[in-house]
Amino acid sequence: MHRKIEGTYLLFNIISYSIVIVAVILCLLPFEMLVSGSFTSESAITQHGYGIIPTEFSLQAYKVLFKYPQDIIRAYGVSIFITVIGTAIGLFVTSMTAYVLNRKDFLYRNKLAFFFYFTTLFNGGILSLYIFFVKYLHLKNSLLSLILPLLINVFYLIVMRTFISSIPDSISESAKIDGAGDFTIFLKLILPLTKPGLATIGLFYALEYWNDWYNAMLFITDIKLYPLQYLLFSTLQSSEAISRISSIASVASLDVPTLSLKLAMAVIATGPIILVYPYVQKYFVKGLTVGAIKG
Amino acid sequence: MALPAICLIVLIAYIPMAGIILAFKEYRFNLGVFGSPWNGLDNFKYFFTSGTGLLVTRNTILYNLMNLITSQLFAIMIAIFINEMRGRYFKKVSQSIIFLPFFISWTIVGVFVYNIFNYETGTLNTILKALNMDPVNLYSMPYVWVIIICFFNSWKWVGYTSVIYIASIVSIDNECFEAAEIDGANIFQKIFYITIPSIMPTIFIMFLLNLGRILRGDFQMFYQIIGNNGQLFDATDVIDTFVFRSLITSGDIAMPAAATFYQSVLCFVTIMVVNGIIKRTRPENALF
């Protein structure tokens, strides 16, 4: 009997480890191929195609990219700017609103919650947003058009509200008796107590801003305002961007390694995320396990 | 204190909602949203009689259903497996790696897809050539993309979703497992009779939450993977990409507006129905 259980456990382990290992490989392989392709010489790619290991090692793509890296540095600047500003404001506004929605003594809280929730049920679509932003607010080619659309996310608001609801009401009540105003309670008591929540939501916002290319595609036509992901996207889409890089890097366009250059761009755009994700991942896991189940 | 958020949501969600009247108008840029003449239901008529209406609706619903089923299935599987693993280090590392794709933008995923599947230099064809087989041009085979899209959707979400399932597995009372062990249950029996039934509520909620979104395609995913590749539209065009493309390529405003309105209304109805179901069965999990 006992041996039988051991036997099935072994079988289970074989199945589970092999499936998880396959999943891990599938998750890593595309990244590996991307990096390997970016280090492969152009002629090797056109001859043999992208491989898992570089057939002919070459730094040409990176050399061209870093010769005159203005576009990339500027795009990094735009991405960092919108990520920092957007996350900070978004986090503040979201947590403040979540706090209000959670206050039991706020009479209209359910109505207000529905007021927010309704926007996820029904919306005017990108078309109306586009016309409103461009024609009425004149936000074309303005960084505001990259920040505003992502600034408040109703799903994160709900998650944040779940976090705040786990704080006992007695804390804010006793502070109120001591004469603290609503803002003081929020800033001095609620915010410090919801740090895991803030971290999770903040990461969500940051990730959204960092990975955004969509709003840039809608609202930005000036290459000086391209965020990183959109610069990458447009590089992939058009040879125009490639020839622009080659013209400022003053290389003859024939020498430009178009294929590996695109991959090198992708590596540069992915880099920072890969570097920070091991550190932020544990906050996500923590936040998701608390917030998502109830939310 | 909620005032900034209220102003913001009015600005980015409620005011643009007024734009839905465009669905019933013949838009002229010089006359603006309110000055353009009405044309009743003509835009809707055009959207449906041209055949695209039904095609994109079908694609949107089918893709979402398939993505929902495959991604949840993989996530549950991975969650159960990772949870049962004994090696702490292996467990942690593999979970982190499976979570990695969640952090990547769809633009990068688009690069991967192109890298692997393009005709001239793609890895797939490199391998096929090495095996002395004929290269395949997937960009002329629309229905293969159903699988590719499903795969990359699961790929991107499986880490994230499995975290939620792991959390719900961890919260199962350990006594159940111990009792089962004493009764001589093997690991498969424990999984099928304890773990899976215990996480049913979470599975249920995840399904319902996603059902509500069934009419909204993940625009970023479709656009980055398919792009403007006309050969694939029969199998891959969803409402969101259709709207976007008509806007960008033809500059037509009226028909996409009708499509958006149609999508929003259907979406609203499905969410109301889904929420009604949750309210009946598990009132504590209702969305509102």
Coordinates of C-alpha atoms in Angstrom, one line a residue:
Chain A
M1 CA 0.0 0.0 0.0
H2 CA 2.6 2.5 1.1
R3 CA 4.9 1.6 -1.7
K4 CA 2.0 2.2 -4.2
I5 CA 1.6 5.7 -2.9
E6 CA 5.3 6.3 -3.2
G7 CA 5.1 5.0 -6.8
T8 CA 2.3 7.4 -7.8
Y9 CA 4.2 10.2 -6.2
L10 CA 7.2 9.5 -8.3
L11 CA 5.1 9.4 -11.4
F12 CA 3.4 12.6 -10.5
N13 CA 6.8 14.2 -9.9
I14 CA 8.1 13.1 -13.3
I15 CA 5.0 14.6 -15.0
S16 CA 5.0 17.8 -13.0
Y17 CA 8.7 18.5 -13.2
S18 CA 8.8 17.8 -16.9
I19 CA 5.8 20.1 -17.7
V20 CA 7.1 22.9 -15.5
I21 CA 10.6 22.6 -17.1
V22 CA 9.0 22.7 -20.6
A23 CA 7.1 25.8 -19.5
V24 CA 10.2 27.4 -18.1
I25 CA 12.1 26.8 -21.4
L26 CA 9.2 28.1 -23.5
C27 CA 9.2 31.2 -21.4
L28 CA 12.9 31.8 -21.7
L29 CA 13.6 30.7 -25.2
P30 CA 12.1 33.7 -27.1
F31 CA 14.3 36.0 -25.0
E32 CA 17.3 33.9 -25.7
M33 CA 16.7 33.9 -29.4
L34 CA 16.2 37.7 -29.3
V35 CA 19.5 38.3 -27.7
S36 CA 21.3 35.7 -29.8
G37 CA 19.8 37.2 -33.0
S38 CA 20.9 40.7 -32.0
F39 CA 24.5 39.5 -31.8
T40 CA 24.4 37.7 -35.1
S41 CA 25.9 39.2 -38.2
E42 CA 23.5 40.4 -40.9
S43 CA 24.8 38.0 -43.5
A44 CA 24.4 35.0 -41.2
I45 CA 20.8 35.9 -40.6
T46 CA 20.0 36.4 -44.2
Q47 CA 21.7 33.1 -45.1
H48 CA 20.8 30.8 -42.2
G49 CA 18.0 32.7 -40.4
Y50 CA 17.6 33.3 -36.7
G51 CA 19.0 30.6 -34.6
I52 CA 19.2 29.6 -31.0
I53 CA 22.9 30.4 -30.9
P54 CA 24.6 33.1 -33.0
T55 CA 26.2 31.5 -36.1
E56 CA 28.4 34.4 -36.7
F57 CA 29.0 36.6 -33.7
S58 CA 28.8 40.3 -34.4
L59 CA 28.4 43.6 -32.5
Q60 CA 27.6 45.6 -35.6
A61 CA 24.0 46.2 -34.6
Y62 CA 24.9 47.6 -31.2
K63 CA 27.7 49.7 -32.7
V64 CA 25.4 51.4 -35.1
L65 CA 22.8 51.9 -32.4
F66 CA 25.3 53.4 -30.0
K67 CA 27.1 55.6 -32.4
Y68 CA 24.6 58.3 -32.2
P69 CA 22.1 57.2 -29.6
Q70 CA 20.1 60.4 -29.4
D71 CA 16.8 58.8 -30.4
I72 CA 17.1 56.0 -27.9
I73 CA 18.2 58.2 -25.0
R74 CA 15.4 60.6 -25.7
A75 CA 12.9 57.8 -25.9
Y76 CA 14.3 56.5 -22.6
G77 CA 13.8 59.9 -21.1
V78 CA 10.2 60.1 -22.3
S79 CA 9.4 56.7 -21.0
I80 CA 11.0 57.4 -17.6
F81 CA 9.3 60.7 -17.4
I82 CA 5.8 59.4 -18.1
T83 CA 6.3 56.4 -15.9
V84 CA 7.5 58.3 -12.9
I85 CA 4.9 61.2 -13.2
G86 CA 2.1 58.9 -14.2
T87 CA 2.7 56.3 -11.5
A88 CA 3.1 58.9 -8.8
I89 CA -0.1 60.8 -9.6
G90 CA -2.0 57.6 -10.4
L91 CA -1.0 56.0 -7.2
F92 CA -2.0 59.1 -5.1
V93 CA -5.3 59.6 -6.8
T94 CA -6.2 56.0 -6.8
S95 CA -5.4 55.4 -3.2
M96 CA -7.2 58.5 -2.1
T97 CA -10.3 57.6 -4.0
A98 CA -10.1 54.0 -2.7
Y99 CA -10.0 55.4 0.8
V100 CA -13.1 57.5 0.2
L101 CA -14.9 54.5 -1.3
N102 CA -14.1 52.5 1.7
R103 CA -15.3 55.0 4.3
K104 CA -18.5 53.7 5.8
D105 CA -19.6 57.1 6.9
F106 CA -19.5 58.3 3.3
L107 CA -23.2 58.3 2.3
Y108 CA -22.8 58.0 -1.5
R109 CA -20.0 55.5 -1.6
N110 CA -21.9 52.8 -3.5
K111 CA -23.2 55.3 -6.0
L112 CA -19.7 56.7 -6.4
A113 CA -18.3 53.2 -6.8
F114 CA -20.7 52.5 -9.6
F115 CA -19.9 55.8 -11.2
F116 CA -16.3 54.5 -11.5
Y117 CA -17.2 51.0 -12.3
F118 CA -19.6 52.0 -15.1
T119 CA -16.7 53.2 -17.2
T120 CA -15.4 49.6 -17.5
L121 CA -18.9 48.5 -18.7
F122 CA -19.5 51.1 -21.2
N123 CA -17.2 53.5 -23.0
G124 CA -17.0 55.8 -26.0
G125 CA -14.1 53.9 -27.5
I126 CA -10.8 55.1 -28.8
L127 CA -12.4 57.0 -31.6
S128 CA -14.3 59.4 -29.3
L129 CA -11.2 59.7 -27.0
Y130 CA -9.1 60.6 -30.0
I131 CA -11.4 63.2 -31.3
F132 CA -11.9 64.7 -27.8
F133 CA -8.2 64.8 -27.1
V134 CA -7.1 66.1 -30.5
K135 CA -9.8 68.3 -31.6
Y136 CA -11.1 69.8 -28.3
L137 CA -8.1 69.6 -25.9
H138 CA -5.4 70.0 -28.6
L139 CA -3.3 67.3 -27.0
K140 CA -1.7 66.0 -30.2
N141 CA 2.1 65.7 -29.6
S142 CA 1.8 66.5 -26.0
L143 CA 3.1 64.3 -23.2
L144 CA -0.2 64.8 -21.4
S145 CA -1.9 62.6 -24.0
L146 CA 0.5 59.8 -22.9
I147 CA -0.1 60.3 -19.2
L148 CA -3.8 61.1 -18.9
P149 CA -5.5 58.0 -20.5
L150 CA -3.7 55.7 -18.1
L151 CA -3.9 57.8 -15.0
I152 CA -6.8 56.2 -13.3
N153 CA -7.5 52.5 -13.7
V154 CA -10.8 51.3 -12.2
F155 CA -9.6 47.7 -11.7
Y156 CA -6.6 48.9 -9.6
L157 CA -9.0 51.2 -7.7
I158 CA -11.1 48.2 -6.7
V159 CA -8.0 46.2 -5.7
M160 CA -6.7 49.1 -3.6
R161 CA -10.1 49.4 -2.0
T162 CA -9.8 45.7 -0.9
F163 CA -6.5 46.5 0.6
I164 CA -7.8 49.4 2.6
S165 CA -10.8 47.5 3.7
S166 CA -8.6 45.2 5.6
I167 CA -7.5 48.0 7.9
P168 CA -9.8 48.2 11.0
D169 CA -12.1 51.2 11.1
S170 CA -11.3 51.7 14.7
I171 CA -7.9 53.2 13.7
S172 CA -9.4 56.1 11.8
E173 CA -12.1 56.5 14.3
S174 CA -9.7 56.9 17.2
A175 CA -7.6 59.3 15.2
K176 CA -10.7 61.3 14.5
I177 CA -11.5 61.6 18.2
D178 CA -7.9 62.8 18.7
G179 CA -8.8 65.6 16.3
A180 CA -7.1 64.5 13.1
G181 CA -8.6 65.7 9.8
D182 CA -9.4 63.4 6.9
F183 CA -6.2 64.2 5.1
T184 CA -4.0 63.6 8.1
I185 CA -5.7 60.2 8.7
F186 CA -5.2 59.3 5.1
L187 CA -1.6 60.4 4.8
K188 CA -0.3 59.5 8.3
L189 CA -2.3 56.3 9.1
I190 CA -3.8 54.7 6.0
L191 CA -1.0 55.1 3.5
P192 CA 1.7 53.6 5.7
L193 CA -0.6 50.6 6.5
T194 CA -1.3 49.8 2.9
K195 CA 2.3 49.6 1.7
P196 CA 2.0 46.2 0.1
G197 CA -1.1 47.5 -1.7
L198 CA 0.6 50.7 -2.8
A199 CA 3.6 48.7 -4.0
T200 CA 1.4 46.3 -6.1
I201 CA -0.7 49.1 -7.6
G202 CA 2.3 51.2 -8.2
L203 CA 4.0 48.4 -10.1
F204 CA 0.9 47.9 -12.2
Y205 CA 0.8 51.5 -13.1
A206 CA 4.5 51.7 -13.8
L207 CA 4.4 48.6 -16.0
E208 CA 1.5 50.1 -17.9
Y209 CA 3.3 53.3 -18.5
W210 CA 6.5 51.7 -19.4
N211 CA 5.0 49.3 -21.9
D212 CA 2.7 51.8 -23.5
W213 CA 3.0 52.3 -27.2
Y214 CA -0.7 52.5 -28.0
N215 CA -1.4 56.1 -26.8
A216 CA 1.8 57.2 -28.5
M217 CA 0.6 55.7 -31.7
L218 CA -2.6 57.6 -31.4
F219 CA -1.4 61.0 -30.3
I220 CA 2.3 61.4 -31.0
T221 CA 3.8 62.1 -34.4
D222 CA 6.9 63.9 -33.4
I223 CA 9.8 61.5 -33.0
K224 CA 11.2 63.6 -30.2
L225 CA 8.3 62.6 -28.0
Y226 CA 8.3 58.9 -28.8
P227 CA 8.4 56.7 -25.7
L228 CA 10.7 53.7 -25.9
Q229 CA 8.2 51.0 -26.8
Y230 CA 6.8 53.1 -29.6
L231 CA 10.2 53.9 -30.9
L232 CA 10.8 50.2 -31.1
F233 CA 7.5 49.6 -32.7
S234 CA 8.0 52.2 -35.4
T235 CA 11.6 50.9 -36.0
L236 CA 10.1 47.5 -36.6
Q237 CA 7.4 48.8 -38.8
S238 CA 9.2 51.0 -41.1
S239 CA 12.6 51.1 -42.7
E240 CA 12.3 54.9 -42.4
A241 CA 13.4 54.8 -38.8
I242 CA 16.3 52.5 -39.7
S243 CA 17.5 54.8 -42.4
R244 CA 17.1 57.7 -40.0
I245 CA 19.5 56.0 -37.5
S246 CA 21.9 55.2 -40.3
S247 CA 21.8 58.7 -41.6
I248 CA 22.7 60.2 -38.2
A249 CA 25.2 57.5 -37.6
S250 CA 26.6 58.4 -41.0
V251 CA 27.0 54.8 -42.1
A252 CA 26.2 53.9 -45.7
S253 CA 22.7 52.4 -45.6
L254 CA 24.0 49.2 -47.2
D255 CA 26.1 48.5 -44.2
V256 CA 23.3 48.9 -41.8
P257 CA 22.4 45.5 -40.3
T258 CA 18.6 46.0 -40.6
L259 CA 17.6 42.7 -39.2
S260 CA 19.9 42.5 -36.2
L261 CA 19.4 46.2 -35.6
K262 CA 15.8 45.7 -34.9
L263 CA 16.6 42.9 -32.5
A264 CA 19.2 45.0 -30.8
M265 CA 16.6 47.8 -30.3
A266 CA 14.2 45.2 -28.8
V267 CA 16.9 44.1 -26.4
I268 CA 17.6 47.6 -25.3
A269 CA 13.9 48.3 -24.8
T270 CA 13.4 45.0 -22.9
G271 CA 16.6 45.3 -20.8
P272 CA 15.4 47.5 -17.9
I273 CA 12.3 45.4 -17.3
I274 CA 14.3 42.1 -17.2
L275 CA 16.7 43.7 -14.8
V276 CA 14.2 45.0 -12.3
Y277 CA 11.6 42.2 -12.5
P278 CA 13.3 39.8 -10.1
Y279 CA 13.1 42.5 -7.4
V280 CA 9.6 43.6 -8.0
Q281 CA 8.1 40.2 -8.7
K282 CA 7.8 39.3 -5.0
Y283 CA 5.7 42.4 -4.4
F284 CA 3.4 41.4 -7.3
V285 CA 3.0 37.9 -5.8
K286 CA 2.3 39.4 -2.4
G287 CA -0.1 42.0 -3.7
L288 CA -1.9 39.6 -6.0
T289 CA -2.5 37.0 -3.4
V290 CA -4.1 39.5 -1.1
G291 CA -5.8 41.8 -3.6
A292 CA -6.9 39.6 -6.4
I293 CA -8.7 36.8 -4.6
K294 CA -11.1 39.1 -2.8
G295 CA -11.1 41.8 -5.5
Chain B
M1 CA -10.8 63.7 -1.6
A2 CA -12.3 61.7 -4.5
L3 CA -12.6 64.9 -6.5
P4 CA -9.4 64.5 -8.6
A5 CA -10.4 61.0 -9.6
I6 CA -13.9 62.1 -10.4
C7 CA -12.7 64.9 -12.6
L8 CA -10.2 62.5 -14.3
I9 CA -12.8 59.9 -15.0
V10 CA -15.2 62.5 -16.3
L11 CA -12.4 63.8 -18.6
I12 CA -11.2 60.5 -20.0
A13 CA -14.3 58.3 -19.8
Y14 CA -17.6 60.2 -19.5
I15 CA -17.0 63.1 -21.9
P16 CA -15.8 60.8 -24.7
M17 CA -18.9 58.8 -24.2
A18 CA -20.7 61.6 -25.8
G19 CA -18.9 60.5 -28.9
I20 CA -21.1 57.5 -29.3
I21 CA -23.6 59.7 -31.0
L22 CA -21.2 59.5 -33.9
A23 CA -22.5 56.1 -34.5
F24 CA -25.7 57.7 -35.8
K25 CA -24.0 60.5 -37.7
E26 CA -22.2 61.1 -40.9
Y27 CA -19.1 62.6 -39.5
R28 CA -17.5 65.6 -41.1
F29 CA -14.3 66.8 -39.6
N30 CA -15.0 70.5 -40.3
L31 CA -18.4 70.3 -38.7
G32 CA -17.3 68.5 -35.5
V33 CA -19.1 65.9 -33.5
F34 CA -22.3 67.9 -32.8
G35 CA -22.5 69.7 -36.2
S36 CA -22.4 66.7 -38.4
P37 CA -25.7 65.6 -40.0
W38 CA -27.6 62.6 -38.6
N39 CA -28.0 59.5 -40.8
G40 CA -29.9 57.2 -38.5
L41 CA -28.9 53.5 -38.6
D42 CA -27.0 53.6 -41.9
N43 CA -23.6 53.1 -40.3
F44 CA -24.8 49.9 -38.6
K45 CA -26.4 48.7 -41.7
Y46 CA -23.2 49.1 -43.6
F47 CA -21.2 47.4 -40.9
F48 CA -23.3 44.3 -41.0
T49 CA -24.3 44.1 -44.6
S50 CA -20.6 44.2 -45.7
G51 CA -20.1 41.0 -43.7
T52 CA -17.4 42.4 -41.5
G53 CA -19.8 42.9 -38.6
L54 CA -20.6 39.2 -38.1
L55 CA -17.1 38.1 -38.9
V56 CA -15.4 40.3 -36.3
T57 CA -18.0 39.5 -33.7
R58 CA -17.5 35.8 -34.3
N59 CA -13.7 36.1 -34.1
T60 CA -13.9 38.2 -31.0
I61 CA -16.1 35.8 -29.1
L62 CA -14.3 32.7 -30.2
Y63 CA -10.8 34.0 -29.5
N64 CA -11.8 35.2 -26.0
L65 CA -13.5 31.9 -25.2
M66 CA -10.4 29.9 -26.4
N67 CA -8.0 32.2 -24.7
L68 CA -10.0 32.0 -21.5
I69 CA -10.1 28.2 -21.5
T70 CA -6.5 27.6 -22.5
S71 CA -4.9 30.2 -20.3
Q72 CA -6.9 29.1 -17.2
L73 CA -6.2 25.5 -17.9
F74 CA -2.5 26.0 -18.1
A75 CA -2.5 28.3 -15.1
I76 CA -4.3 25.8 -12.9
M77 CA -2.0 23.1 -14.0
I78 CA 1.2 25.1 -13.4
A79 CA -0.2 26.2 -10.0
I80 CA -0.9 22.7 -8.9
F81 CA 2.4 21.4 -10.0
I82 CA 4.4 24.2 -8.5
N83 CA 2.5 24.0 -5.3
E84 CA 3.4 20.3 -4.9
M85 CA 7.0 20.7 -5.6
R86 CA 9.4 19.9 -2.8
G87 CA 12.6 21.7 -4.0
R88 CA 12.2 25.2 -2.7
Y89 CA 14.8 26.7 -4.9
F90 CA 13.5 25.1 -8.1
K91 CA 10.0 26.1 -7.1
K92 CA 10.9 29.8 -6.7
V93 CA 13.1 30.1 -9.8
S94 CA 10.6 28.3 -12.1
Q95 CA 7.7 30.5 -10.8
S96 CA 9.7 33.6 -11.4
I97 CA 10.6 32.6 -14.9
I98 CA 7.0 31.7 -15.8
F99 CA 6.0 35.1 -14.5
L100 CA 8.5 36.9 -16.7
P101 CA 6.4 37.2 -19.9
F102 CA 3.9 39.2 -17.9
F103 CA 6.4 42.1 -17.7
I104 CA 7.1 42.3 -21.4
S105 CA 5.2 44.7 -23.7
W106 CA 3.3 43.3 -26.6
T107 CA 5.7 45.1 -28.9
I108 CA 8.4 42.8 -27.7
V109 CA 6.1 39.8 -28.1
G110 CA 5.5 41.0 -31.6
V111 CA 9.2 40.8 -32.3
F112 CA 9.4 37.3 -30.9
V113 CA 6.5 36.1 -33.1
Y114 CA 8.1 37.7 -36.2
N115 CA 11.4 36.2 -35.3
I116 CA 10.1 32.7 -35.0
F117 CA 7.6 32.6 -37.9
N118 CA 8.7 34.9 -40.7
Y119 CA 9.3 33.2 -44.0
E120 CA 12.8 34.2 -44.9
T121 CA 14.7 34.2 -41.6
G122 CA 12.4 32.8 -39.0
T123 CA 13.6 30.2 -36.6
L124 CA 10.9 27.8 -37.5
N125 CA 11.9 27.7 -41.1
T126 CA 15.6 27.5 -40.2
I127 CA 14.8 24.4 -38.3
L128 CA 12.7 23.0 -41.1
K129 CA 15.4 23.7 -43.6
A130 CA 18.0 22.0 -41.4
L131 CA 15.7 18.9 -41.3
N132 CA 15.6 19.1 -45.1
M133 CA 11.9 20.0 -45.1
D134 CA 10.2 22.8 -47.1
P135 CA 9.8 26.1 -45.3
V136 CA 6.3 27.1 -44.6
N137 CA 4.8 30.6 -45.1
L138 CA 2.6 31.0 -42.1
Y139 CA 1.7 34.5 -43.0
S140 CA -0.5 33.1 -45.7
M141 CA -2.3 30.6 -43.5
P142 CA -4.9 32.5 -41.5
Y143 CA -6.1 29.6 -39.3
V144 CA -2.7 28.7 -37.9
W145 CA -2.8 32.0 -36.2
V146 CA -5.6 30.9 -34.0
I147 CA -3.2 28.5 -32.3
I148 CA -0.3 31.0 -32.3
I149 CA -2.4 33.7 -30.7
C150 CA -3.8 31.4 -28.1
F151 CA -0.3 30.2 -27.3
F152 CA 1.1 33.6 -26.8
N153 CA -1.9 34.8 -24.8
S154 CA -1.4 31.9 -22.4
W155 CA 2.3 32.4 -22.5
K156 CA 2.0 36.0 -21.3
W157 CA -0.7 35.4 -18.7
V158 CA 0.0 32.0 -17.2
G159 CA 2.5 33.2 -14.6
Y160 CA 0.2 36.0 -13.4
T161 CA -2.9 33.8 -13.2
S162 CA -1.1 30.9 -11.6
V163 CA -0.1 33.2 -8.7
I164 CA -3.8 33.7 -8.0
Y165 CA -4.5 30.0 -8.1
I166 CA -1.4 29.2 -5.9
A167 CA -2.8 31.6 -3.4
S168 CA -6.1 29.9 -3.3
I169 CA -4.4 26.4 -3.1
V170 CA -2.3 27.5 -0.2
S171 CA -5.4 28.6 1.7
I172 CA -6.9 25.1 1.6
D173 CA -7.1 23.6 5.0
N174 CA -4.1 21.3 5.5
E175 CA -6.1 18.9 7.6
C176 CA -8.0 17.7 4.5
F177 CA -4.8 16.6 2.9
E178 CA -3.6 14.9 6.1
A179 CA -6.8 13.0 6.5
A180 CA -6.8 11.9 2.9
E181 CA -3.2 10.7 3.3
I182 CA -4.2 8.6 6.3
D183 CA -7.0 7.1 4.3
G184 CA -4.3 6.1 1.7
A185 CA -5.1 8.6 -1.0
N186 CA -2.4 9.0 -3.6
I187 CA -1.3 12.3 -5.0
F188 CA -3.6 12.2 -8.0
Q189 CA -6.6 11.4 -5.8
K190 CA -5.7 14.3 -3.5
I191 CA -5.5 16.7 -6.5
F192 CA -8.8 15.5 -8.1
Y193 CA -10.8 15.2 -4.9
I194 CA -9.4 17.9 -2.7
T195 CA -7.4 20.5 -4.6
I196 CA -9.5 21.0 -7.6
P197 CA -12.9 21.1 -5.8
S198 CA -11.4 23.5 -3.3
I199 CA -10.3 26.0 -5.9
M200 CA -13.5 25.7 -7.9
P201 CA -14.8 29.1 -6.5
T202 CA -11.7 30.8 -7.8
I203 CA -12.0 29.1 -11.1
F204 CA -15.6 30.1 -11.3
I205 CA -14.8 33.8 -10.5
M206 CA -12.0 34.0 -13.0
F207 CA -14.3 32.6 -15.7
L208 CA -17.1 35.0 -14.9
L209 CA -14.8 38.0 -14.7
N210 CA -13.4 37.1 -18.1
L211 CA -16.8 36.3 -19.6
G212 CA -17.7 39.9 -18.9
R213 CA -14.9 40.9 -21.2
I214 CA -15.7 38.5 -23.9
L215 CA -16.5 41.2 -26.5
R216 CA -13.3 43.2 -25.9
G217 CA -10.4 41.8 -27.8
D218 CA -7.0 42.4 -26.4
F219 CA -6.1 45.0 -29.1
Q220 CA -2.5 45.3 -28.2
M221 CA -2.0 41.5 -28.6
F222 CA -3.8 41.2 -31.9
Y223 CA -2.2 44.3 -33.4
Q224 CA 1.3 43.4 -32.4
I225 CA 1.1 39.8 -33.5
I226 CA -0.9 40.3 -36.7
G227 CA -0.3 44.0 -37.6
N228 CA -1.8 45.0 -40.9
N229 CA -1.4 41.7 -42.6
G230 CA -4.5 41.5 -44.7
Q231 CA -4.1 37.9 -45.6
L232 CA -4.9 36.9 -42.1
F233 CA -7.9 39.0 -41.3
D234 CA -10.5 36.3 -42.0
A235 CA -9.2 34.4 -39.0
T236 CA -7.8 37.1 -36.8
D237 CA -9.7 40.3 -37.2
V238 CA -11.5 41.3 -34.0
I239 CA -13.8 44.3 -33.3
D240 CA -11.0 46.3 -31.8
T241 CA -8.5 45.8 -34.6
F242 CA -11.2 46.4 -37.2
V243 CA -12.2 49.7 -35.6
F244 CA -8.6 50.8 -35.3
R245 CA -7.7 49.9 -38.8
S246 CA -10.7 51.5 -40.4
L247 CA -9.7 54.7 -38.6
I248 CA -6.1 54.7 -39.5
T249 CA -6.2 53.4 -43.1
S250 CA -9.5 54.6 -44.5
G251 CA -10.0 57.6 -42.1
D252 CA -13.6 56.5 -42.1
I253 CA -15.2 57.6 -38.8
A254 CA -18.8 56.6 -39.1
M255 CA -18.6 52.8 -39.4
P256 CA -16.0 52.3 -36.7
A257 CA -18.2 54.5 -34.4
A258 CA -21.1 52.2 -35.1
A259 CA -18.9 49.2 -34.4
T260 CA -17.7 50.7 -31.1
F261 CA -21.2 51.5 -30.0
Y262 CA -22.4 48.0 -30.9
Q263 CA -19.5 46.5 -28.9
S264 CA -20.1 48.6 -25.9
V265 CA -23.8 47.8 -25.8
L266 CA -23.1 44.1 -26.1
C267 CA -20.4 44.3 -23.5
F268 CA -22.7 46.1 -21.1
V269 CA -25.4 43.4 -21.6
T270 CA -23.0 40.5 -21.0
I271 CA -21.6 42.0 -17.9
M272 CA -25.1 42.7 -16.5
V273 CA -26.0 39.1 -17.2
V274 CA -22.8 37.7 -15.7
N275 CA -23.2 39.8 -12.7
G276 CA -26.8 38.7 -12.3
I277 CA -25.6 35.1 -12.3
I278 CA -23.0 35.8 -9.7
K279 CA -25.5 37.6 -7.5
R280 CA -27.8 34.6 -7.7
T281 CA -25.2 32.0 -6.9
R282 CA -22.6 33.8 -4.8
P283 CA -23.8 37.2 -3.7
E284 CA -20.5 37.9 -1.9
N285 CA -18.6 37.9 -5.1
A286 CA -20.9 40.1 -7.2
L287 CA -19.1 42.9 -9.0
F288 CA -21.5 45.5 -7.9

